[in-house]
Amino acid sequence: MGFYGDVSRGSYLNKEESFMYDREKTFPMEDTCNEARIEFTETGGLVNLVSRRGVIIKLSRSGAVITMTTKFQLPRNFYLDIVSARIPMIGCLTQRVYPNDVVEARFLRLLSDKDLQRIFVYSTHRNHQNRTLDIYG
């Protein structure tokens, strides 16, 4: 037992990280419907790279809401691939996992406007059906 009693160093850092992300600027979420895949490492004797499929239902420059089966232990950090828009390896931090198979995640970097427009062009949501991809921009 250290100087702080029962409070471990890990829980202090988690609270600090949470505070940091709560204070960070958030962007408004927009409805979308894109295929996604998350990838993460699973340790249990050997290190395995695990991949799970899901659908992004809300998206902003700083985060996403993903529906997927959460019958497994979702790690705190993972990579998000937006398959339909061909955008690979976006680093993510799990914010919340809801009981109805919805995962809320924050991106470790902001999406560019170009990537955001590309995602919305390939979305199957009715709000984005008239968007086109600017190939010259």
PDB file of C-alpha atoms in Angstrom:
ATOM      1  CA  MET A   1       0.000   0.000   0.000  1.00  0.00           C
ATOM      2  CA  GLY A   2       1.456   3.315  -1.085  1.00  0.00           C
ATOM      3  CA  PHE A   3       1.149   6.874   0.063  1.00  0.00           C
ATOM      4  CA  TYR A   4      -2.409   7.267  -1.264  1.00  0.00           C
ATOM      5  CA  GLY A   5      -3.826   4.246   0.548  1.00  0.00           C
ATOM      6  CA  ASP A   6      -6.173   2.100  -1.547  1.00  0.00           C
ATOM      7  CA  VAL A   7      -6.120   4.413  -4.556  1.00  0.00           C
ATOM      8  CA  SER A   8      -3.880   2.798  -7.138  1.00  0.00           C
ATOM      9  CA  ARG A   9      -1.848   4.790  -9.618  1.00  0.00           C
ATOM     10  CA  GLY A  10      -3.789   3.266 -12.512  1.00  0.00           C
ATOM     11  CA  SER A  11      -7.164   4.506 -11.326  1.00  0.00           C
ATOM     12  CA  TYR A  12      -5.766   8.013 -10.817  1.00  0.00           C
ATOM     13  CA  LEU A  13      -4.485   8.085 -14.404  1.00  0.00           C
ATOM     14  CA  ASN A  14      -7.811   6.802 -15.725  1.00  0.00           C
ATOM     15  CA  LYS A  15      -9.658   9.599 -13.925  1.00  0.00           C
ATOM     16  CA  GLU A  16      -7.175  12.143 -15.275  1.00  0.00           C
ATOM     17  CA  GLU A  17      -7.553  10.814 -18.836  1.00  0.00           C
ATOM     18  CA  SER A  18     -11.328  10.910 -18.516  1.00  0.00           C
ATOM     19  CA  PHE A  19     -11.195  14.495 -17.277  1.00  0.00           C
ATOM     20  CA  MET A  20      -8.950  15.442 -20.189  1.00  0.00           C
ATOM     21  CA  TYR A  21     -11.347  13.994 -22.776  1.00  0.00           C
ATOM     22  CA  ASP A  22     -14.393  15.554 -21.106  1.00  0.00           C
ATOM     23  CA  ARG A  23     -12.779  19.002 -21.333  1.00  0.00           C
ATOM     24  CA  GLU A  24     -11.721  18.565 -24.952  1.00  0.00           C
ATOM     25  CA  LYS A  25     -13.791  20.255 -27.660  1.00  0.00           C
ATOM     26  CA  THR A  26     -16.469  17.997 -29.109  1.00  0.00           C
ATOM     27  CA  PHE A  27     -18.061  18.257 -32.509  1.00  0.00           C
ATOM     28  CA  PRO A  28     -21.762  17.619 -33.219  1.00  0.00           C
ATOM     29  CA  MET A  29     -22.652  14.053 -34.180  1.00  0.00           C
ATOM     30  CA  GLU A  30     -24.310  13.458 -37.536  1.00  0.00           C
ATOM     31  CA  ASP A  31     -26.385  10.411 -38.461  1.00  0.00           C
ATOM     32  CA  THR A  32     -24.717   8.043 -40.899  1.00  0.00           C
ATOM     33  CA  CYS A  33     -24.638   4.367 -41.810  1.00  0.00           C
ATOM     34  CA  ASN A  34     -21.205   3.001 -42.758  1.00  0.00           C
ATOM     35  CA  GLU A  35     -19.643  -0.420 -42.460  1.00  0.00           C
ATOM     36  CA  ALA A  36     -16.820  -0.512 -39.947  1.00  0.00           C
ATOM     37  CA  ARG A  37     -14.314  -2.942 -38.514  1.00  0.00           C
ATOM     38  CA  ILE A  38     -12.474  -2.660 -35.231  1.00  0.00           C
ATOM     39  CA  GLU A  39      -9.121  -4.300 -34.641  1.00  0.00           C
ATOM     40  CA  PHE A  40      -7.407  -4.854 -31.326  1.00  0.00           C
ATOM     41  CA  THR A  41      -4.903  -7.156 -29.681  1.00  0.00           C
ATOM     42  CA  GLU A  42      -6.016  -9.821 -27.272  1.00  0.00           C
ATOM     43  CA  THR A  43      -3.555 -11.261 -24.795  1.00  0.00           C
ATOM     44  CA  GLY A  44      -3.906 -14.665 -23.244  1.00  0.00           C
ATOM     45  CA  GLY A  45      -0.595 -16.468 -23.454  1.00  0.00           C
ATOM     46  CA  LEU A  46      -0.183 -15.400 -27.071  1.00  0.00           C
ATOM     47  CA  VAL A  47      -0.965 -12.017 -28.556  1.00  0.00           C
ATOM     48  CA  ASN A  48      -3.777 -12.271 -31.124  1.00  0.00           C
ATOM     49  CA  LEU A  49      -4.977  -9.579 -33.494  1.00  0.00           C
ATOM     50  CA  VAL A  50      -8.776  -9.689 -33.308  1.00  0.00           C
ATOM     51  CA  SER A  51     -11.181  -8.086 -35.761  1.00  0.00           C
ATOM     52  CA  ARG A  52     -14.923  -7.426 -35.271  1.00  0.00           C
ATOM     53  CA  ARG A  53     -17.460  -5.925 -37.686  1.00  0.00           C
ATOM     54  CA  GLY A  54     -20.015  -3.252 -36.907  1.00  0.00           C
ATOM     55  CA  VAL A  55     -21.915  -0.281 -38.307  1.00  0.00           C
ATOM     56  CA  ILE A  56     -21.225   3.390 -37.582  1.00  0.00           C
ATOM     57  CA  ILE A  57     -24.556   5.086 -36.853  1.00  0.00           C
ATOM     58  CA  LYS A  58     -23.306   8.512 -35.717  1.00  0.00           C
ATOM     59  CA  LEU A  59     -20.098  10.304 -36.601  1.00  0.00           C
ATOM     60  CA  SER A  60     -18.280  13.549 -35.897  1.00  0.00           C
ATOM     61  CA  ARG A  61     -14.735  14.785 -36.423  1.00  0.00           C
ATOM     62  CA  SER A  62     -13.811  13.671 -32.896  1.00  0.00           C
ATOM     63  CA  GLY A  63     -15.779  10.452 -32.361  1.00  0.00           C
ATOM     64  CA  ALA A  64     -18.240   7.800 -33.465  1.00  0.00           C
ATOM     65  CA  VAL A  65     -21.107   5.672 -32.211  1.00  0.00           C
ATOM     66  CA  ILE A  66     -20.854   2.081 -33.423  1.00  0.00           C
ATOM     67  CA  THR A  67     -23.372  -0.760 -33.183  1.00  0.00           C
ATOM     68  CA  MET A  68     -21.845  -4.213 -32.843  1.00  0.00           C
ATOM     69  CA  THR A  69     -22.206  -7.343 -30.807  1.00  0.00           C
ATOM     70  CA  THR A  70     -20.471  -6.666 -27.491  1.00  0.00           C
ATOM     71  CA  LYS A  71     -20.465 -10.228 -26.198  1.00  0.00           C
ATOM     72  CA  PHE A  72     -16.686  -9.978 -25.794  1.00  0.00           C
ATOM     73  CA  GLN A  73     -14.328  -7.895 -23.679  1.00  0.00           C
ATOM     74  CA  LEU A  74     -13.864  -4.672 -25.642  1.00  0.00           C
ATOM     75  CA  PRO A  75     -10.463  -3.103 -24.907  1.00  0.00           C
ATOM     76  CA  ARG A  76      -9.929   0.528 -23.959  1.00  0.00           C
ATOM     77  CA  ASN A  77      -7.904   1.249 -27.147  1.00  0.00           C
ATOM     78  CA  PHE A  78      -8.588  -0.097 -30.627  1.00  0.00           C
ATOM     79  CA  TYR A  79      -8.252   0.755 -34.307  1.00  0.00           C
ATOM     80  CA  LEU A  80     -11.275   1.615 -36.430  1.00  0.00           C
ATOM     81  CA  ASP A  81     -11.341   0.889 -40.156  1.00  0.00           C
ATOM     82  CA  ILE A  82     -14.168   2.495 -42.103  1.00  0.00           C
ATOM     83  CA  VAL A  83     -14.442  -0.174 -44.762  1.00  0.00           C
ATOM     84  CA  SER A  84     -16.989   1.460 -47.062  1.00  0.00           C
ATOM     85  CA  ALA A  85     -14.953   4.696 -47.407  1.00  0.00           C
ATOM     86  CA  ARG A  86     -11.562   2.901 -47.403  1.00  0.00           C
ATOM     87  CA  ILE A  87     -10.214   4.820 -44.404  1.00  0.00           C
ATOM     88  CA  PRO A  88      -7.916   2.541 -42.375  1.00  0.00           C
ATOM     89  CA  MET A  89      -6.506   2.544 -38.862  1.00  0.00           C
ATOM     90  CA  ILE A  90      -8.093   5.400 -36.931  1.00  0.00           C
ATOM     91  CA  GLY A  91      -6.912   5.151 -33.324  1.00  0.00           C
ATOM     92  CA  CYS A  92      -9.853   5.119 -30.887  1.00  0.00           C
ATOM     93  CA  LEU A  93     -10.497   5.234 -27.174  1.00  0.00           C
ATOM     94  CA  THR A  94     -13.608   3.514 -25.793  1.00  0.00           C
ATOM     95  CA  GLN A  95     -15.798   6.016 -23.946  1.00  0.00           C
ATOM     96  CA  ARG A  96     -18.872   3.915 -23.097  1.00  0.00           C
ATOM     97  CA  VAL A  97     -20.309   0.488 -23.905  1.00  0.00           C
ATOM     98  CA  TYR A  98     -24.093   0.386 -23.615  1.00  0.00           C
ATOM     99  CA  PRO A  99     -26.063  -2.812 -22.893  1.00  0.00           C
ATOM    100  CA  ASN A 100     -27.926  -2.587 -26.228  1.00  0.00           C
ATOM    101  CA  ASP A 101     -24.720  -3.317 -28.225  1.00  0.00           C
ATOM    102  CA  VAL A 102     -23.784   0.320 -28.826  1.00  0.00           C
ATOM    103  CA  VAL A 103     -20.196   1.530 -28.382  1.00  0.00           C
ATOM    104  CA  GLU A 104     -19.260   5.204 -28.042  1.00  0.00           C
ATOM    105  CA  ALA A 105     -15.652   5.953 -29.036  1.00  0.00           C
ATOM    106  CA  ARG A 106     -13.405   9.006 -29.290  1.00  0.00           C
ATOM    107  CA  PHE A 107     -10.769   9.353 -31.999  1.00  0.00           C
ATOM    108  CA  LEU A 108      -7.162   9.968 -30.994  1.00  0.00           C
ATOM    109  CA  ARG A 109      -6.876  12.454 -33.858  1.00  0.00           C
ATOM    110  CA  LEU A 110      -9.502  14.617 -35.528  1.00  0.00           C
ATOM    111  CA  LEU A 111     -10.823  13.495 -38.895  1.00  0.00           C
ATOM    112  CA  SER A 112     -10.080  15.878 -41.744  1.00  0.00           C
ATOM    113  CA  ASP A 113     -12.933  17.472 -43.670  1.00  0.00           C
ATOM    114  CA  LYS A 114     -11.902  15.475 -46.725  1.00  0.00           C
ATOM    115  CA  ASP A 115     -12.164  12.159 -44.824  1.00  0.00           C
ATOM    116  CA  LEU A 116     -15.478  13.190 -43.272  1.00  0.00           C
ATOM    117  CA  GLN A 117     -16.946  14.040 -46.694  1.00  0.00           C
ATOM    118  CA  ARG A 118     -15.655  10.752 -48.106  1.00  0.00           C
ATOM    119  CA  ILE A 119     -17.369   8.821 -45.305  1.00  0.00           C
ATOM    120  CA  PHE A 120     -20.659  10.627 -45.895  1.00  0.00           C
ATOM    121  CA  VAL A 121     -20.484   9.995 -49.663  1.00  0.00           C
ATOM    122  CA  TYR A 122     -20.220   6.231 -49.054  1.00  0.00           C
ATOM    123  CA  SER A 123     -22.915   6.290 -46.352  1.00  0.00           C
ATOM    124  CA  THR A 124     -26.168   4.417 -46.983  1.00  0.00           C
ATOM    125  CA  HIS A 125     -28.112   6.824 -44.736  1.00  0.00           C
ATOM    126  CA  ARG A 126     -30.908   8.745 -46.470  1.00  0.00           C
ATOM    127  CA  ASN A 127     -29.495  12.129 -45.334  1.00  0.00           C
ATOM    128  CA  HIS A 128     -26.385  11.564 -47.465  1.00  0.00           C
ATOM    129  CA  GLN A 129     -27.888  10.089 -50.645  1.00  0.00           C
ATOM    130  CA  ASN A 130     -27.268  13.200 -52.793  1.00  0.00           C
ATOM    131  CA  ARG A 131     -23.620  13.785 -51.778  1.00  0.00           C
ATOM    132  CA  THR A 132     -20.906  13.416 -54.367  1.00  0.00           C
ATOM    133  CA  LEU A 133     -17.181  12.944 -54.071  1.00  0.00           C
ATOM    134  CA  ASP A 134     -15.000  15.881 -55.132  1.00  0.00           C
ATOM    135  CA  ILE A 135     -12.123  14.219 -56.967  1.00  0.00           C
ATOM    136  CA  TYR A 136     -10.343  17.484 -57.760  1.00  0.00           C
ATOM    137  CA  GLY A 137     -10.231  18.860 -54.190  1.00  0.00           C
TER     138      GLY A 137
END
